[in-house]
mmCIF file of C-alpha atoms and ligand atoms in Angstrom:
data_model
loop_
_atom_site.group_PDB
_atom_site.id
_atom_site.type_symbol
_atom_site.label_atom_id
_atom_site.label_comp_id
_atom_site.label_asym_id
_atom_site.label_seq_id
_atom_site.Cartn_x
_atom_site.Cartn_y
_atom_site.Cartn_z
ATOM 1 C CA MET X 24 9.103 95.020 174.545
ATOM 2 C CA ARG X 25 12.474 96.537 173.942
ATOM 3 C CA ILE X 26 15.471 94.891 172.186
ATOM 4 C CA ASP X 27 18.867 96.457 172.341
ATOM 5 C CA ILE X 28 21.408 95.028 169.830
ATOM 6 C CA LEU X 29 25.097 95.513 170.284
ATOM 7 C CA THR X 30 27.316 95.307 167.171
ATOM 8 C CA CYS X 31 30.378 96.645 165.557
ATOM 9 C CA LEU X 32 28.528 96.528 162.147
ATOM 10 C CA PRO X 33 25.374 98.503 162.781
ATOM 11 C CA LYS X 34 24.616 99.034 159.043
ATOM 12 C CA LEU X 35 24.183 95.295 158.561
ATOM 13 C CA LEU X 36 21.156 95.450 160.934
ATOM 14 C CA GLU X 37 19.343 98.470 159.562
ATOM 15 C CA SER X 38 17.278 97.230 156.654
ATOM 16 C CA PRO X 39 15.720 94.182 158.334
ATOM 17 C CA PHE X 40 14.047 96.483 160.868
ATOM 18 C CA ARG X 41 12.973 99.018 158.334
ATOM 19 C CA GLU X 42 10.601 96.820 156.351
ATOM 20 C CA SER X 43 7.338 95.030 156.549
ATOM 21 C CA ILE X 44 6.214 93.414 159.882
ATOM 22 C CA LEU X 45 9.186 94.576 161.950
ATOM 23 C CA LYS X 46 8.758 98.092 160.794
ATOM 24 C CA ARG X 47 4.928 98.018 161.540
ATOM 25 C CA ALA X 48 5.536 96.513 165.035
ATOM 26 C CA GLN X 49 7.910 99.462 165.834
ATOM 27 C CA ASP X 50 5.523 102.090 164.231
ATOM 28 C CA LYS X 51 2.730 100.663 166.431
ATOM 29 C CA GLN X 52 5.127 100.961 169.396
ATOM 30 C CA LEU X 53 4.699 97.308 170.246
ATOM 31 C CA VAL X 54 8.529 97.022 170.217
ATOM 32 C CA THR X 55 11.467 99.308 170.392
ATOM 33 C CA VAL X 56 14.591 98.168 168.671
ATOM 34 C CA GLN X 57 17.786 100.037 169.401
ATOM 35 C CA ILE X 58 21.020 99.233 167.586
ATOM 36 C CA HIS X 59 24.170 100.281 169.356
ATOM 37 C CA ASP X 60 27.511 100.729 167.633
ATOM 38 C CA LEU X 61 30.193 99.287 169.933
ATOM 39 C CA ARG X 62 32.643 101.792 168.554
ATOM 40 C CA ASP X 63 30.762 104.456 170.389
ATOM 41 C CA TYR X 64 31.717 102.718 173.688
ATOM 42 C CA THR X 65 35.415 102.648 173.040
ATOM 43 C CA THR X 66 37.892 104.869 174.922
ATOM 44 C CA ASP X 67 40.924 105.041 172.485
ATOM 45 C CA ALA X 68 41.420 107.401 169.532
ATOM 46 C CA HIS X 69 41.159 104.620 167.091
ATOM 47 C CA ARG X 70 37.796 103.362 168.517
ATOM 48 C CA THR X 71 39.170 99.797 168.655
ATOM 49 C CA THR X 72 36.689 97.003 169.361
ATOM 50 C CA ASP X 73 38.911 93.997 168.695
ATOM 51 C CA ASP X 74 42.446 92.916 169.453
ATOM 52 C CA TYR X 75 44.817 89.913 168.991
ATOM 53 C CA ALA X 76 44.180 86.707 170.969
ATOM 54 C CA PHE X 77 46.371 86.123 173.951
ATOM 55 C CA GLY X 78 48.507 83.009 173.252
ATOM 56 C CA GLY X 79 48.544 83.855 169.565
ATOM 57 C CA GLY X 80 46.634 82.205 166.804
ATOM 58 C CA ALA X 81 44.691 83.484 163.836
ATOM 59 C CA GLY X 82 41.766 85.832 164.211
ATOM 60 C CA MET X 83 40.899 88.895 166.252
ATOM 61 C CA VAL X 84 38.879 88.801 169.390
ATOM 62 C CA MET X 85 36.238 91.273 170.425
ATOM 63 C CA MET X 86 37.265 93.150 173.511
ATOM 64 C CA ILE X 87 35.292 93.089 176.788
ATOM 65 C CA GLU X 88 35.446 96.786 177.543
ATOM 66 C CA PRO X 89 33.223 98.328 174.813
ATOM 67 C CA ILE X 90 30.705 95.543 175.319
ATOM 68 C CA ASP X 91 30.648 96.065 179.129
ATOM 69 C CA ARG X 92 30.388 99.823 178.929
ATOM 70 C CA CYS X 93 27.435 99.524 176.590
ATOM 71 C CA ILE X 94 25.685 96.885 178.762
ATOM 72 C CA GLN X 95 26.275 98.997 181.966
ATOM 73 C CA ALA X 96 24.912 102.087 180.261
ATOM 74 C CA LEU X 97 21.762 100.168 179.293
ATOM 75 C CA LYS X 98 21.467 98.497 182.670
ATOM 76 C CA ALA X 99 21.474 101.885 184.306
ATOM 77 C CA GLN X 100 18.292 102.737 182.436
ATOM 78 C CA ARG X 101 16.247 99.609 182.903
ATOM 79 C CA THR X 102 16.387 95.987 184.114
ATOM 80 C CA TYR X 103 17.121 93.379 181.418
ATOM 81 C CA ASP X 104 15.477 89.987 181.492
ATOM 82 C CA GLU X 105 18.140 88.321 179.230
ATOM 83 C CA ILE X 106 21.462 89.353 177.843
ATOM 84 C CA ILE X 107 21.958 87.076 174.917
ATOM 85 C CA TYR X 108 25.187 86.327 173.089
ATOM 86 C CA MET X 109 24.511 85.210 169.555
ATOM 87 C CA SER X 110 26.949 82.310 168.922
ATOM 88 C CA PRO X 111 26.957 79.215 166.689
ATOM 89 C CA ASP X 112 27.753 77.079 169.788
ATOM 90 C CA GLY X 113 24.659 78.433 171.758
ATOM 91 C CA GLU X 114 21.341 76.869 172.491
ATOM 92 C CA LEU X 115 19.477 76.203 169.240
ATOM 93 C CA LEU X 116 16.780 78.766 168.402
ATOM 94 C CA THR X 117 13.473 76.847 168.188
ATOM 95 C CA GLN X 118 9.922 78.000 168.238
ATOM 96 C CA SER X 119 9.793 77.153 171.836
ATOM 97 C CA VAL X 120 12.758 79.500 172.633
ATOM 98 C CA ALA X 121 11.095 82.264 170.559
ATOM 99 C CA ASN X 122 7.863 81.791 172.440
ATOM 100 C CA GLN X 123 9.750 82.071 175.786
ATOM 101 C CA LEU X 124 11.665 85.236 174.692
ATOM 102 C CA SER X 125 8.419 86.848 173.385
ATOM 103 C CA LEU X 126 7.204 86.978 177.014
ATOM 104 C CA LYS X 127 10.153 89.050 178.155
ATOM 105 C CA GLU X 128 10.144 92.833 178.498
ATOM 106 C CA HIS X 129 13.807 93.814 177.814
ATOM 107 C CA LEU X 130 16.389 91.971 175.830
ATOM 108 C CA ILE X 131 19.993 92.651 174.913
ATOM 109 C CA LEU X 132 21.478 90.814 171.945
ATOM 110 C CA ILE X 133 25.297 90.811 171.501
ATOM 111 C CA CYS X 134 26.600 90.072 167.997
ATOM 112 C CA GLY X 135 29.973 88.525 167.844
ATOM 113 C CA HIS X 136 32.447 88.842 164.974
ATOM 114 C CA TYR X 137 36.005 87.836 164.121
ATOM 115 C CA LYS X 138 36.981 84.829 166.286
ATOM 116 C CA GLY X 139 34.332 85.605 168.920
ATOM 117 C CA VAL X 140 34.335 87.643 172.081
ATOM 118 C CA ASP X 141 36.681 87.674 175.004
ATOM 119 C CA GLU X 142 35.471 84.651 177.043
ATOM 120 C CA ARG X 143 34.860 86.933 180.125
ATOM 121 C CA VAL X 144 31.910 88.481 178.289
ATOM 122 C CA ARG X 145 30.322 84.983 178.202
ATOM 123 C CA GLU X 146 31.460 84.062 181.819
ATOM 124 C CA HIS X 147 30.293 87.326 183.487
ATOM 125 C CA LEU X 148 27.912 89.427 181.385
ATOM 126 C CA VAL X 149 25.700 87.117 179.503
ATOM 127 C CA THR X 150 22.687 85.167 180.666
ATOM 128 C CA ARG X 151 21.992 83.051 177.665
ATOM 129 C CA GLU X 152 23.690 82.049 174.371
ATOM 130 C CA VAL X 153 21.631 81.341 171.205
ATOM 131 C CA SER X 154 22.527 79.863 167.745
ATOM 132 C CA ILE X 155 20.199 79.922 164.755
ATOM 133 C CA GLY X 156 21.460 76.615 163.366
ATOM 134 C CA ASP X 157 24.468 74.321 162.821
ATOM 135 C CA TYR X 158 26.410 76.346 160.298
ATOM 136 C CA VAL X 159 28.772 79.359 160.789
ATOM 137 C CA LEU X 160 27.858 82.888 159.844
ATOM 138 C CA SER X 161 30.424 85.680 159.458
ATOM 139 C CA GLY X 162 28.885 87.393 162.502
ATOM 140 C CA GLY X 163 25.976 87.403 164.861
ATOM 141 C CA GLU X 164 24.125 90.283 163.161
ATOM 142 C CA LEU X 165 21.974 88.209 160.768
ATOM 143 C CA ALA X 166 21.273 85.735 163.525
ATOM 144 C CA ALA X 167 20.143 88.586 165.855
ATOM 145 C CA ALA X 168 17.834 89.784 163.027
ATOM 146 C CA VAL X 169 16.453 86.213 162.686
ATOM 147 C CA LEU X 170 15.917 85.913 166.475
ATOM 148 C CA SER X 171 14.239 89.408 166.620
ATOM 149 C CA ASP X 172 11.877 88.550 163.699
ATOM 150 C CA ALA X 173 10.863 85.176 165.316
ATOM 151 C CA VAL X 174 10.156 86.959 168.579
ATOM 152 C CA ILE X 175 8.531 90.260 167.451
ATOM 153 C CA ARG X 176 5.948 88.512 165.264
ATOM 154 C CA LEU X 177 4.656 86.706 168.361
ATOM 155 C CA LEU X 178 3.896 89.968 170.320
ATOM 156 C CA PRO X 179 0.182 90.647 170.683
ATOM 157 C CA GLY X 180 -1.080 93.088 167.982
ATOM 158 C CA VAL X 181 1.872 92.572 165.583
ATOM 159 C CA LEU X 182 0.026 90.195 163.272
ATOM 160 C CA SER X 183 -3.559 90.412 162.301
ATOM 161 C CA ASP X 184 -5.929 87.658 163.632
ATOM 162 C CA GLU X 185 -6.063 86.112 160.253
ATOM 163 C CA SER X 186 -2.235 85.668 160.009
ATOM 164 C CA SER X 187 -2.006 84.890 163.774
ATOM 165 C CA ALA X 188 1.196 83.241 164.889
ATOM 166 C CA LEU X 189 -0.934 80.476 166.406
ATOM 167 C CA THR X 190 -1.462 79.003 162.929
ATOM 168 C CA ASP X 191 2.277 78.987 162.150
ATOM 169 C CA SER X 192 4.256 75.960 161.357
ATOM 170 C CA PHE X 193 5.846 74.488 164.533
ATOM 171 C CA GLN X 194 3.330 76.264 166.830
ATOM 172 C CA ASP X 195 1.485 73.009 167.336
ATOM 173 C CA GLY X 196 4.449 70.818 166.621
ATOM 174 C CA LEU X 197 3.448 70.357 162.965
ATOM 175 C CA VAL X 198 4.331 72.072 159.776
ATOM 176 C CA ALA X 199 1.633 74.364 158.296
ATOM 177 C CA PRO X 200 -0.803 72.926 155.595
ATOM 178 C CA ALA X 201 -0.577 73.756 151.894
ATOM 179 C CA VAL X 202 -2.306 76.979 150.854
ATOM 180 C CA TYR X 203 -3.654 78.086 147.441
ATOM 181 C CA THR X 204 -5.022 81.201 145.880
ATOM 182 C CA ARG X 205 -6.726 82.207 142.676
ATOM 183 C CA PRO X 206 -6.910 80.916 139.993
ATOM 184 C CA ALA X 207 -8.557 77.636 140.923
ATOM 185 C CA GLU X 208 -7.004 75.987 137.879
ATOM 186 C CA TYR X 209 -3.710 76.971 136.195
ATOM 187 C CA ARG X 210 -2.319 75.088 133.270
ATOM 188 C CA GLY X 211 -4.530 72.254 134.318
ATOM 189 C CA TRP X 212 -3.192 72.176 137.878
ATOM 190 C CA GLN X 213 -6.064 72.034 140.283
ATOM 191 C CA VAL X 214 -6.684 73.400 143.797
ATOM 192 C CA PRO X 215 -7.902 70.637 146.013
ATOM 193 C CA PRO X 216 -11.767 70.748 145.630
ATOM 194 C CA VAL X 217 -12.557 70.690 149.308
ATOM 195 C CA LEU X 218 -10.935 74.145 149.700
ATOM 196 C CA LEU X 219 -13.523 75.517 147.232
ATOM 197 C CA SER X 220 -16.411 73.703 148.947
ATOM 198 C CA GLY X 221 -17.307 76.519 151.395
ATOM 199 C CA ASN X 222 -17.624 73.875 154.168
ATOM 200 C CA PRO X 223 -15.533 75.190 157.110
ATOM 201 C CA ALA X 224 -15.539 71.882 159.034
ATOM 202 C CA LYS X 225 -14.332 69.851 155.954
ATOM 203 C CA ILE X 226 -11.745 72.493 155.249
ATOM 204 C CA GLU X 227 -10.459 72.395 158.774
ATOM 205 C CA ALA X 228 -10.285 68.550 158.719
ATOM 206 C CA TRP X 229 -8.416 68.660 155.363
ATOM 207 C CA ARG X 230 -5.906 71.160 156.662
ATOM 208 C CA HIS X 231 -5.209 69.155 159.795
ATOM 209 C CA GLU X 232 -4.731 65.956 157.717
ATOM 210 C CA ASN X 233 -2.529 67.827 155.251
ATOM 211 C CA SER X 234 -0.411 69.164 158.183
ATOM 212 C CA LEU X 235 0.008 65.671 159.598
ATOM 213 C CA ASP X 236 0.959 64.164 156.172
ATOM 214 C CA ARG X 237 3.482 66.844 155.447
ATOM 215 C CA THR X 238 5.011 66.703 158.893
ATOM 216 C CA LYS X 239 5.524 62.909 158.510
ATOM 217 C CA LYS X 240 7.083 63.350 155.049
ATOM 218 C CA ARG X 241 9.085 66.494 155.607
ATOM 219 C CA ARG X 242 9.963 66.708 159.238
ATOM 220 C CA PRO X 243 9.300 63.157 160.796
ATOM 221 C CA GLY X 244 11.435 64.286 163.729
ATOM 222 C CA LEU X 245 8.699 66.752 164.804
ATOM 223 C CA ILE X 246 6.137 64.019 165.512
ATOM 224 C CA LYS X 247 6.412 63.122 169.183
ATOM 225 C CA GLU X 248 6.868 59.492 169.831
ATOM 226 C CA ASP X 249 4.985 58.222 172.791
HETATM 227 CL CL1 LIG C 311 24.200 83.233 166.455
HETATM 228 N N1 LIG C 311 26.433 83.502 165.013
HETATM 229 C C1 LIG C 311 27.195 83.079 164.074
HETATM 230 N N2 LIG C 311 28.370 83.786 163.833
HETATM 231 N N3 LIG C 311 26.995 82.003 163.288
HETATM 232 C C2 LIG C 311 25.970 81.343 163.564
HETATM 233 C C3 LIG C 311 24.998 81.675 164.533
HETATM 234 C C4 LIG C 311 25.317 82.736 165.294
HETATM 235 N N4 LIG C 311 23.971 80.827 164.531
HETATM 236 C C5 LIG C 311 24.326 79.953 163.568
HETATM 237 N N5 LIG C 311 25.508 80.235 162.990
#
């Protein structure tokens, strides 16, 4: 997979991709993440990426030209499956959306800032718009890092079998069961004895029951009503 991220604040995106699982996925060449500074696609001396809104009003608007020039340069090199604009009014990022995107080969993520992008970017250049939740961030960069993390960890070979994404919360419509590690007792607080029993069938049954209980208590909306 390859993910190209378009931003006017490239520094904001550096560290999330240089650590831990996302770094390892790139080192193993399971994914290429390329961050593009939109200022490099401007044509004026000041390298302007935003301008005042037509009709007035507060806030700057990201201009279409640098975004389009960057997208066209990328499209000349390969075919993109989705060109995604990160926006708080987009489709909500769910596990199901992450699963879908993990099956794609080439993605472009566009990070908005200021009051957003010129609407013509959304009308003519973008194939999909994604939000990471119902709250407003200062820009799309952190949201793009969240989306990338959710997608990259699903790629075959990124996680070990043990930590496989198949056992994640949400992957089966339930939240994950409680986990414990040594010591078995701490300040009198006990680990559930079944987990120390060495009986895999009983442990599996306990985990499933625990998942169901936790989902009902914490996220009742996840339990499908039929
Ligand atoms: Cl994708 N962008 C911004 N700016 N705010 C958000 C968001 C995206 N998703 C939730 N809030």
